[in-house]
Amino acid sequence: MATKAISDTSFTDDVLSADKPVLVDFWADWCGPCKMIAPALEELSDELADQVTITKANLDDAPDSAAKYGIRTIPNLVLFRNGEEVARFSRAAPKGQLKAWLEGALA
């Protein structure tokens, strides 16, 4: 399952009302580190599809959501469960570190 692009318009339905945990990758086209972790997030989306939905919120498409959750640096990964933020990872990292963090946050 590939990552899903979301926006301010779809944020409530895709993230806050989701029936399983949702990881939101806040990113931008001009962000080099964001582009570096994108392939790892695509792979993790497939590997962990039964546990979490991985979404991507481009700051141009989700400025209100980014502001609401205090996104000041990118990449910024925010994990939501039952409509609430439960964990945050605010830097680029290799796939192994991203997976370990995400699996720990989901446990």
Short mmCIF file of C-alpha atoms in Angstrom, two decimals:
data_model
loop_
_atom_site.label_atom_id
_atom_site.label_comp_id
_atom_site.label_asym_id
_atom_site.label_seq_id
_atom_site.Cartn_x
_atom_site.Cartn_y
_atom_site.Cartn_z
CA MET A 1 0.00 0.00 0.00
CA ALA A 2 1.60 3.26 -1.09
CA THR A 3 1.61 6.37 1.03
CA LYS A 4 -1.47 8.56 0.62
CA ALA A 5 -1.35 12.29 -0.11
CA ILE A 6 -3.59 14.30 2.21
CA SER A 7 -4.54 17.97 2.56
CA ASP A 8 -6.27 20.26 5.02
CA THR A 9 -9.57 19.28 3.37
CA SER A 10 -9.06 15.55 3.93
CA PHE A 11 -7.15 15.68 7.24
CA THR A 12 -10.13 15.00 9.48
CA ASP A 13 -11.38 12.02 7.46
CA ASP A 14 -7.97 10.55 6.61
CA VAL A 15 -6.24 11.09 9.95
CA LEU A 16 -8.44 12.07 12.87
CA SER A 17 -11.36 9.75 12.03
CA ALA A 18 -9.28 6.79 10.86
CA ASP A 19 -9.97 3.38 12.37
CA LYS A 20 -6.27 2.53 12.72
CA PRO A 21 -3.15 4.56 13.54
CA VAL A 22 -2.04 7.09 10.92
CA LEU A 23 1.48 8.43 10.41
CA VAL A 24 1.53 11.89 8.83
CA ASP A 25 4.73 12.92 7.05
CA PHE A 26 4.71 16.72 6.95
CA TRP A 27 7.04 17.66 4.06
CA ALA A 28 7.70 20.09 1.19
CA ASP A 29 9.02 19.82 -2.38
CA TRP A 30 12.05 21.98 -1.58
CA CYS A 31 13.12 19.86 1.44
CA GLY A 32 16.09 17.62 0.64
CA PRO A 33 15.86 15.51 3.81
CA CYS A 34 12.13 14.99 3.11
CA LYS A 35 12.99 13.55 -0.28
CA MET A 36 15.66 11.35 1.31
CA ILE A 37 13.20 9.56 3.60
CA ALA A 38 10.37 9.29 1.06
CA PRO A 39 11.48 5.90 -0.37
CA ALA A 40 11.81 4.45 3.14
CA LEU A 41 8.30 5.62 4.02
CA GLU A 42 6.95 4.02 0.83
CA GLU A 43 8.58 0.71 1.82
CA LEU A 44 7.32 0.98 5.41
CA SER A 45 3.83 1.70 4.10
CA ASP A 46 3.90 -1.71 2.40
CA GLU A 47 5.62 -3.54 5.26
CA LEU A 48 3.38 -2.18 8.03
CA ALA A 49 0.11 -1.81 6.07
CA ASP A 50 -1.82 -3.96 8.55
CA GLN A 51 -0.71 -1.79 11.51
CA VAL A 52 -0.61 1.82 10.24
CA THR A 53 -1.59 4.05 7.34
CA ILE A 54 1.26 6.30 6.19
CA THR A 55 0.22 9.62 4.69
CA LYS A 56 2.08 12.61 3.26
CA ALA A 57 0.96 16.19 3.94
CA ASN A 58 2.74 18.68 1.70
CA LEU A 59 2.92 21.99 3.55
CA ASP A 60 1.47 23.73 0.49
CA ASP A 61 -1.63 21.50 0.70
CA ALA A 62 -1.94 21.32 4.50
CA PRO A 63 -0.78 24.66 5.95
CA ASP A 64 -3.60 24.82 8.51
CA SER A 65 -2.94 21.28 9.77
CA ALA A 66 0.79 21.99 9.99
CA ALA A 67 0.10 25.15 11.99
CA LYS A 68 -2.41 23.39 14.26
CA TYR A 69 0.17 20.74 15.20
CA GLY A 70 3.07 23.17 15.56
CA ILE A 71 5.11 21.90 12.61
CA ARG A 72 8.13 24.18 12.50
CA THR A 73 10.72 21.84 11.01
CA ILE A 74 10.49 19.21 8.31
CA PRO A 75 10.54 16.36 7.79
CA ASN A 76 8.26 15.90 10.75
CA LEU A 77 6.49 12.58 11.28
CA VAL A 78 3.47 12.66 13.58
CA LEU A 79 1.67 9.48 14.62
CA PHE A 80 -2.04 9.74 15.41
CA ARG A 81 -4.20 7.14 17.15
CA ASN A 82 -7.93 7.65 17.73
CA GLY A 83 -7.64 11.25 16.53
CA GLU A 84 -4.89 12.17 18.99
CA GLU A 85 -1.17 12.74 18.50
CA VAL A 86 0.76 9.97 20.25
CA ALA A 87 4.33 10.33 18.95
CA ARG A 88 6.57 12.59 16.87
CA PHE A 89 9.86 12.13 15.00
CA SER A 90 11.40 15.35 13.71
CA ARG A 91 14.38 14.54 11.51
CA ALA A 92 15.55 12.48 8.57
CA ALA A 93 16.91 9.04 9.44
CA PRO A 94 17.69 5.74 7.75
CA LYS A 95 14.83 3.30 7.19
CA GLY A 96 15.92 1.07 10.07
CA GLN A 97 15.69 3.93 12.56
CA LEU A 98 12.35 5.10 11.17
CA LYS A 99 10.95 1.55 11.39
CA ALA A 100 12.24 1.00 14.93
CA TRP A 101 10.74 4.32 16.08
CA LEU A 102 7.41 3.63 14.39
CA GLU A 103 7.12 0.07 15.70
CA GLY A 104 7.95 1.30 19.20
CA ALA A 105 5.37 4.07 18.97
CA LEU A 106 2.73 1.61 17.74
CA ALA A 107 3.40 -0.86 20.59
#
